[in-house]
PDB file of C-alpha atoms in Angstrom:
ATOM      1  CA  MET A  17     125.638  89.628  -6.826  1.00 45.00           C
ATOM      2  CA  GLU A  18     123.857  91.968  -4.429  1.00 52.00           C
ATOM      3  CA  SER A  19     120.084  91.776  -4.324  1.00 59.00           C
ATOM      4  CA  GLY A  20     117.346  93.024  -2.069  1.00 70.00           C
ATOM      5  CA  HIS A  21     113.799  94.236  -1.733  1.00 80.00           C
ATOM      6  CA  ARG A  22     112.388  97.593  -0.699  1.00 87.00           C
ATOM      7  CA  PHE A  23     109.492  97.740   1.783  1.00 90.00           C
ATOM      8  CA  ASP A  24     107.407 100.554   3.166  1.00 96.00           C
ATOM      9  CA  ALA A  25     108.776 101.236   6.660  1.00 97.00           C
ATOM     10  CA  GLN A  26     105.385 101.561   8.351  1.00 97.00           C
ATOM     11  CA  THR A  27     104.045  98.393   6.744  1.00 97.00           C
ATOM     12  CA  LEU A  28     107.153  96.513   7.830  1.00 96.00           C
ATOM     13  CA  HIS A  29     106.877  98.003  11.335  1.00 98.00           C
ATOM     14  CA  SER A  30     103.326  96.666  11.651  1.00 98.00           C
ATOM     15  CA  PHE A  31     104.429  93.237  10.435  1.00 97.00           C
ATOM     16  CA  ILE A  32     107.284  93.079  12.963  1.00 98.00           C
ATOM     17  CA  GLN A  33     104.951  94.052  15.783  1.00 98.00           C
ATOM     18  CA  ALA A  34     102.632  91.239  14.716  1.00 98.00           C
ATOM     19  CA  VAL A  35     105.531  88.753  14.799  1.00 97.00           C
ATOM     20  CA  PHE A  36     106.396  89.599  18.391  1.00 98.00           C
ATOM     21  CA  ARG A  37     102.767  89.755  19.492  1.00 98.00           C
ATOM     22  CA  GLN A  38     102.386  86.248  18.074  1.00 97.00           C
ATOM     23  CA  MET A  39     105.273  85.200  20.340  1.00 97.00           C
ATOM     24  CA  GLY A  40     103.294  86.613  23.267  1.00 98.00           C
ATOM     25  CA  SER A  41     104.770  90.095  23.637  1.00 99.00           C
ATOM     26  CA  GLU A  42     102.545  92.793  25.048  1.00 99.00           C
ATOM     27  CA  GLU A  43     101.733  95.720  22.753  1.00 98.00           C
ATOM     28  CA  GLN A  44     104.323  98.114  24.208  1.00 98.00           C
ATOM     29  CA  GLU A  45     107.099  95.524  24.093  1.00 99.00           C
ATOM     30  CA  ALA A  46     106.370  94.649  20.473  1.00 99.00           C
ATOM     31  CA  LYS A  47     106.362  98.351  19.592  1.00 98.00           C
ATOM     32  CA  LEU A  48     109.672  99.110  21.345  1.00 99.00           C
ATOM     33  CA  VAL A  49     111.442  96.256  19.572  1.00 99.00           C
ATOM     34  CA  ALA A  50     109.942  97.133  16.185  1.00 99.00           C
ATOM     35  CA  ASP A  51     110.807 100.826  16.664  1.00 99.00           C
ATOM     36  CA  HIS A  52     114.440  99.962  17.340  1.00 99.00           C
ATOM     37  CA  LEU A  53     114.918  97.478  14.507  1.00 98.00           C
ATOM     38  CA  ILE A  54     113.268  99.660  11.878  1.00 98.00           C
ATOM     39  CA  ALA A  55     115.247 102.704  13.052  1.00 98.00           C
ATOM     40  CA  ALA A  56     118.485 100.752  12.620  1.00 98.00           C
ATOM     41  CA  ASN A  57     117.610  99.884   9.022  1.00 96.00           C
ATOM     42  CA  LEU A  58     116.538 103.439   8.238  1.00 97.00           C
ATOM     43  CA  ALA A  59     119.825 104.714   9.692  1.00 96.00           C
ATOM     44  CA  GLY A  60     121.713 102.462   7.276  1.00 95.00           C
ATOM     45  CA  HIS A  61     122.689  99.808   9.823  1.00 96.00           C
ATOM     46  CA  ASP A  62     121.106  96.682   8.348  1.00 95.00           C
ATOM     47  CA  SER A  63     123.403  94.663  10.622  1.00 96.00           C
ATOM     48  CA  HIS A  64     121.287  95.760  13.602  1.00 97.00           C
ATOM     49  CA  GLY A  65     117.884  95.904  11.925  1.00 97.00           C
ATOM     50  CA  ILE A  66     115.174  93.421  11.079  1.00 96.00           C
ATOM     51  CA  GLY A  67     117.784  90.811  10.184  1.00 95.00           C
ATOM     52  CA  MET A  68     118.073  90.201  13.938  1.00 97.00           C
ATOM     53  CA  ILE A  69     114.539  88.784  14.139  1.00 98.00           C
ATOM     54  CA  PRO A  70     115.407  85.123  13.357  1.00 97.00           C
ATOM     55  CA  SER A  71     118.053  85.018  16.096  1.00 96.00           C
ATOM     56  CA  TYR A  72     115.635  86.642  18.565  1.00 98.00           C
ATOM     57  CA  VAL A  73     112.969  84.053  17.771  1.00 97.00           C
ATOM     58  CA  ARG A  74     115.485  81.205  18.140  1.00 97.00           C
ATOM     59  CA  SER A  75     116.730  82.604  21.435  1.00 97.00           C
ATOM     60  CA  TRP A  76     113.160  82.845  22.721  1.00 98.00           C
ATOM     61  CA  SER A  77     112.326  79.300  21.581  1.00 97.00           C
ATOM     62  CA  GLN A  78     115.440  78.008  23.392  1.00 96.00           C
ATOM     63  CA  GLY A  79     114.400  79.735  26.624  1.00 97.00           C
ATOM     64  CA  HIS A  80     117.116  82.403  26.702  1.00 96.00           C
ATOM     65  CA  LEU A  81     115.060  85.474  25.767  1.00 98.00           C
ATOM     66  CA  GLN A  82     112.163  86.124  28.166  1.00 98.00           C
ATOM     67  CA  ILE A  83     109.219  88.069  26.796  1.00 98.00           C
ATOM     68  CA  ASN A  84     107.314  90.641  28.868  1.00 99.00           C
ATOM     69  CA  HIS A  85     110.144  90.947  31.391  1.00 99.00           C
ATOM     70  CA  HIS A  86     111.525  94.269  32.610  1.00 99.00           C
ATOM     71  CA  ALA A  87     114.654  95.748  34.139  1.00 98.00           C
ATOM     72  CA  LYS A  88     114.774  95.442  37.923  1.00 98.00           C
ATOM     73  CA  THR A  89     116.718  97.629  40.338  1.00 98.00           C
ATOM     74  CA  VAL A  90     119.491  95.719  42.128  1.00 98.00           C
ATOM     75  CA  LYS A  91     121.349  98.590  43.798  1.00 97.00           C
ATOM     76  CA  GLU A  92     120.610 102.296  44.012  1.00 98.00           C
ATOM     77  CA  ALA A  93     122.537 105.124  45.637  1.00 98.00           C
ATOM     78  CA  GLY A  94     121.722 108.671  44.598  1.00 97.00           C
ATOM     79  CA  ALA A  95     122.784 109.184  40.996  1.00 98.00           C
ATOM     80  CA  ALA A  96     124.018 105.599  40.609  1.00 98.00           C
ATOM     81  CA  VAL A  97     121.882 102.555  39.914  1.00 98.00           C
ATOM     82  CA  THR A  98     122.477  98.942  38.869  1.00 98.00           C
ATOM     83  CA  LEU A  99     119.743  97.112  36.980  1.00 98.00           C
ATOM     84  CA  ASP A 100     119.161  93.435  36.224  1.00 98.00           C
ATOM     85  CA  GLY A 101     117.684  93.050  32.751  1.00 98.00           C
ATOM     86  CA  ASP A 102     116.024  89.748  33.732  1.00 98.00           C
ATOM     87  CA  ARG A 103     116.809  88.351  30.234  1.00 97.00           C
ATOM     88  CA  ALA A 104     114.201  90.716  28.807  1.00 98.00           C
ATOM     89  CA  PHE A 105     114.259  92.041  25.275  1.00 99.00           C
ATOM     90  CA  GLY A 106     117.282  94.331  25.257  1.00 98.00           C
ATOM     91  CA  GLN A 107     115.209  97.003  23.549  1.00 98.00           C
ATOM     92  CA  VAL A 108     112.893  97.021  26.568  1.00 99.00           C
ATOM     93  CA  ALA A 109     115.538  96.813  29.301  1.00 98.00           C
ATOM     94  CA  ALA A 110     117.781  99.415  27.650  1.00 98.00           C
ATOM     95  CA  HIS A 111     114.857 101.795  27.090  1.00 98.00           C
ATOM     96  CA  GLU A 112     113.944 101.520  30.766  1.00 99.00           C
ATOM     97  CA  ALA A 113     117.581 101.914  31.843  1.00 98.00           C
ATOM     98  CA  MET A 114     118.051 105.056  29.761  1.00 98.00           C
ATOM     99  CA  ALA A 115     114.773 106.561  30.972  1.00 98.00           C
ATOM    100  CA  LEU A 116     115.868 106.013  34.569  1.00 99.00           C
ATOM    101  CA  GLY A 117     119.309 107.451  33.849  1.00 98.00           C
ATOM    102  CA  ILE A 118     117.784 110.558  32.291  1.00 99.00           C
ATOM    103  CA  GLU A 119     115.500 110.976  35.300  1.00 98.00           C
ATOM    104  CA  LYS A 120     118.454 110.716  37.683  1.00 98.00           C
ATOM    105  CA  ALA A 121     120.524 113.125  35.602  1.00 98.00           C
ATOM    106  CA  HIS A 122     117.720 115.675  35.867  1.00 98.00           C
ATOM    107  CA  GLN A 123     117.688 115.181  39.649  1.00 98.00           C
ATOM    108  CA  HIS A 124     121.432 115.065  40.332  1.00 98.00           C
ATOM    109  CA  GLY A 125     123.064 116.646  37.303  1.00 98.00           C
ATOM    110  CA  ILE A 126     124.797 113.339  36.529  1.00 98.00           C
ATOM    111  CA  ALA A 127     123.920 109.644  36.460  1.00 98.00           C
ATOM    112  CA  ALA A 128     125.705 106.297  36.317  1.00 98.00           C
ATOM    113  CA  VAL A 129     123.556 103.381  35.154  1.00 98.00           C
ATOM    114  CA  ALA A 130     124.718  99.767  34.891  1.00 98.00           C
ATOM    115  CA  LEU A 131     122.570  97.153  33.154  1.00 98.00           C
ATOM    116  CA  HIS A 132     123.362  93.450  33.103  1.00 96.00           C
ATOM    117  CA  ASN A 133     121.603  90.202  32.176  1.00 96.00           C
ATOM    118  CA  SER A 134     119.525  91.616  29.337  1.00 96.00           C
ATOM    119  CA  HIS A 135     119.122  90.189  25.870  1.00 97.00           C
ATOM    120  CA  HIS A 136     120.734  91.857  22.831  1.00 97.00           C
ATOM    121  CA  ILE A 137     120.253  95.641  23.130  1.00 98.00           C
ATOM    122  CA  GLY A 138     120.888  96.415  19.472  1.00 98.00           C
ATOM    123  CA  ARG A 139     122.452  99.586  18.102  1.00 98.00           C
ATOM    124  CA  ILE A 140     124.003 101.449  21.036  1.00 98.00           C
ATOM    125  CA  GLY A 141     123.770 104.805  19.276  1.00 98.00           C
ATOM    126  CA  TYR A 142     119.982 104.546  19.500  1.00 98.00           C
ATOM    127  CA  TRP A 143     120.193 104.742  23.283  1.00 98.00           C
ATOM    128  CA  ALA A 144     122.744 107.542  23.148  1.00 98.00           C
ATOM    129  CA  GLU A 145     120.328 109.475  20.938  1.00 98.00           C
ATOM    130  CA  GLN A 146     117.680 109.011  23.627  1.00 97.00           C
ATOM    131  CA  CYS A 147     120.012 110.792  26.061  1.00 98.00           C
ATOM    132  CA  ALA A 148     120.912 113.497  23.562  1.00 98.00           C
ATOM    133  CA  ALA A 149     117.231 114.221  22.934  1.00 98.00           C
ATOM    134  CA  ALA A 150     116.926 114.927  26.668  1.00 98.00           C
ATOM    135  CA  GLY A 151     119.906 117.304  26.469  1.00 98.00           C
ATOM    136  CA  PHE A 152     122.572 115.084  28.035  1.00 98.00           C
ATOM    137  CA  VAL A 153     126.031 113.930  27.065  1.00 98.00           C
ATOM    138  CA  SER A 154     126.372 110.169  27.512  1.00 98.00           C
ATOM    139  CA  ILE A 155     129.188 107.614  27.394  1.00 99.00           C
ATOM    140  CA  HIS A 156     128.511 103.901  26.939  1.00 98.00           C
ATOM    141  CA  PHE A 157     130.780 100.908  27.551  1.00 98.00           C
ATOM    142  CA  VAL A 158     129.223  97.615  26.436  1.00 98.00           C
ATOM    143  CA  SER A 159     130.373  94.077  27.206  1.00 96.00           C
ATOM    144  CA  VAL A 160     128.812  91.572  24.815  1.00 95.00           C
ATOM    145  CA  VAL A 161     128.095  88.260  26.548  1.00 90.00           C
ATOM    146  CA  GLY A 162     127.942  85.143  24.438  1.00 86.00           C
ATOM    147  CA  ILE A 163     130.286  82.971  22.457  1.00 89.00           C
ATOM    148  CA  PRO A 164     133.497  85.005  21.938  1.00 95.00           C
ATOM    149  CA  MET A 165     134.076  85.992  18.318  1.00 96.00           C
ATOM    150  CA  VAL A 166     136.847  88.611  18.400  1.00 98.00           C
ATOM    151  CA  ALA A 167     140.513  87.632  18.526  1.00 98.00           C
ATOM    152  CA  PRO A 168     142.953  89.676  20.646  1.00 96.00           C
ATOM    153  CA  PHE A 169     145.735  91.576  18.881  1.00 97.00           C
ATOM    154  CA  HIS A 170     148.178  89.005  17.451  1.00 96.00           C
ATOM    155  CA  GLY A 171     145.834  86.240  18.641  1.00 95.00           C
ATOM    156  CA  ARG A 172     144.193  83.505  16.601  1.00 93.00           C
ATOM    157  CA  ASP A 173     141.304  82.333  18.775  1.00 93.00           C
ATOM    158  CA  SER A 174     138.257  84.395  19.754  1.00 96.00           C
ATOM    159  CA  ARG A 175     138.341  85.775  23.285  1.00 94.00           C
ATOM    160  CA  PHE A 176     136.031  88.830  23.242  1.00 93.00           C
ATOM    161  CA  GLY A 177     132.610  89.941  22.158  1.00 96.00           C
ATOM    162  CA  THR A 178     132.302  92.884  19.784  1.00 98.00           C
ATOM    163  CA  ASN A 179     132.096  95.168  22.860  1.00 98.00           C
ATOM    164  CA  PRO A 180     130.810  98.488  21.453  1.00 98.00           C
ATOM    165  CA  PHE A 181     131.845 101.936  22.684  1.00 98.00           C
ATOM    166  CA  CYS A 182     129.633 104.998  22.240  1.00 99.00           C
ATOM    167  CA  VAL A 183     129.667 108.723  23.072  1.00 99.00           C
ATOM    168  CA  VAL A 184     127.096 111.362  22.188  1.00 99.00           C
ATOM    169  CA  PHE A 185     127.076 115.157  22.519  1.00 98.00           C
ATOM    170  CA  PRO A 186     123.767 116.999  21.977  1.00 98.00           C
ATOM    171  CA  ARG A 187     123.590 120.133  19.828  1.00 98.00           C
ATOM    172  CA  LYS A 188     120.879 122.763  19.846  1.00 94.00           C
ATOM    173  CA  ASP A 189     118.776 122.787  16.682  1.00 94.00           C
ATOM    174  CA  ASN A 190     120.986 120.183  15.046  1.00 97.00           C
ATOM    175  CA  PHE A 191     121.703 116.476  15.037  1.00 96.00           C
ATOM    176  CA  PRO A 192     123.842 115.306  17.978  1.00 98.00           C
ATOM    177  CA  LEU A 193     127.495 114.419  17.491  1.00 99.00           C
ATOM    178  CA  LEU A 194     127.508 110.645  17.807  1.00 98.00           C
ATOM    179  CA  LEU A 195     130.356 108.152  18.003  1.00 98.00           C
ATOM    180  CA  ASP A 196     129.214 104.526  18.021  1.00 98.00           C
ATOM    181  CA  TYR A 197     131.258 101.537  16.945  1.00 97.00           C
ATOM    182  CA  ALA A 198     132.144  97.970  17.806  1.00 98.00           C
ATOM    183  CA  THR A 199     135.692  97.413  19.019  1.00 98.00           C
ATOM    184  CA  SER A 200     135.960  94.733  16.342  1.00 98.00           C
ATOM    185  CA  ALA A 201     136.993  95.941  12.880  1.00 98.00           C
ATOM    186  CA  ILE A 202     133.387  95.460  11.757  1.00 98.00           C
ATOM    187  CA  ALA A 203     130.259  94.423  13.624  1.00 96.00           C
ATOM    188  CA  PHE A 204     129.358  90.735  13.572  1.00 97.00           C
ATOM    189  CA  GLY A 205     126.030  91.616  11.971  1.00 96.00           C
ATOM    190  CA  LYS A 206     127.836  93.109   8.990  1.00 97.00           C
ATOM    191  CA  THR A 207     129.360  89.701   8.263  1.00 98.00           C
ATOM    192  CA  ARG A 208     125.839  88.261   8.291  1.00 97.00           C
ATOM    193  CA  VAL A 209     124.634  90.918   5.843  1.00 96.00           C
ATOM    194  CA  ALA A 210     127.635  90.339   3.555  1.00 97.00           C
ATOM    195  CA  TRP A 211     127.149  86.560   3.738  1.00 97.00           C
ATOM    196  CA  HIS A 212     123.518  86.834   2.680  1.00 94.00           C
ATOM    197  CA  LYS A 213     124.461  89.183  -0.170  1.00 94.00           C
ATOM    198  CA  GLY A 214     127.310  86.946  -1.294  1.00 96.00           C
ATOM    199  CA  VAL A 215     129.893  89.733  -1.105  1.00 97.00           C
ATOM    200  CA  PRO A 216     133.272  89.929   0.694  1.00 98.00           C
ATOM    201  CA  VAL A 217     134.009  92.104   3.708  1.00 98.00           C
ATOM    202  CA  PRO A 218     136.879  94.631   3.627  1.00 98.00           C
ATOM    203  CA  PRO A 219     140.416  93.280   4.159  1.00 98.00           C
ATOM    204  CA  GLY A 220     141.754  93.347   7.700  1.00 98.00           C
ATOM    205  CA  CYS A 221     138.490  92.385   9.395  1.00 98.00           C
ATOM    206  CA  LEU A 222     138.525  88.575   9.609  1.00 99.00           C
ATOM    207  CA  ILE A 223     140.719  85.534  10.085  1.00 98.00           C
ATOM    208  CA  ASP A 224     139.718  81.945   9.458  1.00 98.00           C
ATOM    209  CA  VAL A 225     139.893  79.081  11.954  1.00 97.00           C
ATOM    210  CA  ASN A 226     143.628  78.754  11.272  1.00 97.00           C
ATOM    211  CA  GLY A 227     144.323  82.446  11.840  1.00 97.00           C
ATOM    212  CA  VAL A 228     144.747  83.213   8.135  1.00 98.00           C
ATOM    213  CA  PRO A 229     143.393  86.624   7.002  1.00 98.00           C
ATOM    214  CA  THR A 230     140.311  86.386   4.789  1.00 99.00           C
ATOM    215  CA  THR A 231     137.555  88.544   3.335  1.00 99.00           C
ATOM    216  CA  ASN A 232     135.030  85.684   3.218  1.00 99.00           C
ATOM    217  CA  PRO A 233     132.175  86.398   5.678  1.00 98.00           C
ATOM    218  CA  ALA A 234     131.284  82.695   5.733  1.00 98.00           C
ATOM    219  CA  VAL A 235     134.002  82.141   8.349  1.00 98.00           C
ATOM    220  CA  MET A 236     131.719  83.892  10.855  1.00 98.00           C
ATOM    221  CA  GLN A 237     128.564  82.081   9.755  1.00 96.00           C
ATOM    222  CA  GLU A 238     129.577  78.492   8.997  1.00 97.00           C
ATOM    223  CA  SER A 239     131.670  75.953  10.926  1.00 96.00           C
ATOM    224  CA  PRO A 240     134.546  75.870  11.478  1.00 96.00           C
ATOM    225  CA  LEU A 241     134.229  79.446  12.731  1.00 97.00           C
ATOM    226  CA  GLY A 242     136.936  82.052  12.399  1.00 98.00           C
ATOM    227  CA  SER A 243     137.262  85.337  14.278  1.00 98.00           C
ATOM    228  CA  LEU A 244     136.759  89.035  13.869  1.00 99.00           C
ATOM    229  CA  LEU A 245     139.827  91.229  14.337  1.00 98.00           C
ATOM    230  CA  THR A 246     139.856  94.332  16.532  1.00 98.00           C
ATOM    231  CA  PHE A 247     139.957  97.757  14.928  1.00 98.00           C
ATOM    232  CA  ALA A 248     143.290  99.633  15.075  1.00 97.00           C
ATOM    233  CA  GLU A 249     145.178  96.531  16.180  1.00 97.00           C
ATOM    234  CA  HIS A 250     146.312  96.816  19.831  1.00 97.00           C
ATOM    235  CA  LYS A 251     144.217  99.953  20.432  1.00 98.00           C
ATOM    236  CA  GLY A 252     140.941  98.222  19.636  1.00 98.00           C
ATOM    237  CA  TYR A 253     142.047  95.244  21.718  1.00 97.00           C
ATOM    238  CA  ALA A 254     142.715  97.513  24.700  1.00 98.00           C
ATOM    239  CA  LEU A 255     139.359  99.288  24.372  1.00 98.00           C
ATOM    240  CA  ALA A 256     137.558  95.937  24.045  1.00 97.00           C
ATOM    241  CA  ALA A 257     139.140  94.833  27.319  1.00 96.00           C
ATOM    242  CA  MET A 258     138.081  98.058  29.049  1.00 97.00           C
ATOM    243  CA  CYS A 259     134.518  97.656  27.750  1.00 97.00           C
ATOM    244  CA  GLU A 260     134.420  94.138  29.176  1.00 95.00           C
ATOM    245  CA  ILE A 261     135.651  95.386  32.548  1.00 95.00           C
ATOM    246  CA  LEU A 262     133.444  98.486  32.762  1.00 95.00           C
ATOM    247  CA  GLY A 263     130.378  97.114  30.982  1.00 95.00           C
ATOM    248  CA  GLY A 264     130.628  93.554  32.268  1.00 93.00           C
ATOM    249  CA  ALA A 265     132.552  93.015  35.485  1.00 91.00           C
ATOM    250  CA  LEU A 266     131.751  96.410  37.038  1.00 91.00           C
ATOM    251  CA  SER A 267     128.047  96.084  36.242  1.00 92.00           C
ATOM    252  CA  GLY A 268     127.838  92.681  37.915  1.00 90.00           C
ATOM    253  CA  GLY A 269     127.293  91.003  34.567  1.00 85.00           C
ATOM    254  CA  LYS A 270     128.945  87.985  33.009  1.00 74.00           C
ATOM    255  CA  ASN A 271     131.920  88.087  30.692  1.00 65.00           C
ATOM    256  CA  ASP A 272     131.810  84.694  29.024  1.00 55.00           C
ATOM    257  CA  ALA A 273     129.334  82.382  27.327  1.00 50.00           C
ATOM    258  CA  SER A 274     128.586  80.387  30.503  1.00 46.00           C
ATOM    259  CA  GLY A 275     126.646  77.887  28.421  1.00 41.00           C
ATOM    260  CA  ASN A 276     123.792  80.334  27.833  1.00 40.00           C
ATOM    261  CA  VAL A 277     124.225  81.062  24.135  1.00 39.00           C
ATOM    262  CA  THR A 278     124.628  78.648  21.246  1.00 37.00           C
ATOM    263  CA  ASN A 279     126.113  79.149  17.807  1.00 37.00           C
ATOM    264  CA  GLN A 280     122.577  79.164  16.458  1.00 38.00           C
ATOM    265  CA  SER A 281     121.561  82.060  18.713  1.00 40.00           C
ATOM    266  CA  ARG A 282     124.324  84.564  18.089  1.00 47.00           C
ATOM    267  CA  CYS A 283     122.955  88.020  18.825  1.00 52.00           C
ATOM    268  CA  HIS A 284     126.179  90.027  18.789  1.00 55.00           C
ATOM    269  CA  SER A 285     126.423  93.539  17.435  1.00 55.00           C
TER     270      SER A 285
END
């Protein structure tokens, strides 16, 4: 049976800021992370909202997430720039990356920004909306680094992250047109939400450890772990591969777990 509690957004925002300040985050960092998480919940994406806090805290306690770190420029050439996220909060590194991209787009009419080695950057549409608010179209290819959890088309074992793809088109005096989705049939976080609620996920989203289709979200939360399926079969698989190449390899980032993320610290979208 579904259950839940309703909280005042501003009260919850203040509480979340206090949590991250207690970890040692500076005021601006705590605010940026709280802004992002609360906005995800208010937009209806509980998978990317405050439910991420426990995994962030675990990742920090295990030495993966580095507080009060910032994106650093690795390469820069005109409208193009590559940034190292320095394992900072993704909400900080991505905010800085988008601000720099917007600045370069104002200067050159176009910008190409690559960000690697950051922590979980959350809902990609949030960053696209940042671009749209500045009047720019933006396209985002994201390679999710960590333990693979998405099986290739006709595969049984996980080989990919959820590798989101996002496009936004601004509109005058109206909300932007926004496309933002994981290349998996559903985001990993949605299995977490369903698991906590005790409800199934839609058919066609998951397989268990033996490759058998299931609607039980526990296969993504409890060992032995199963896999997410890609959306649209081979088409989602192909787009996931392109996101890994463009968002991972081309950016200078990693494309596998490399021993840096544990099952207890999954921060996938």
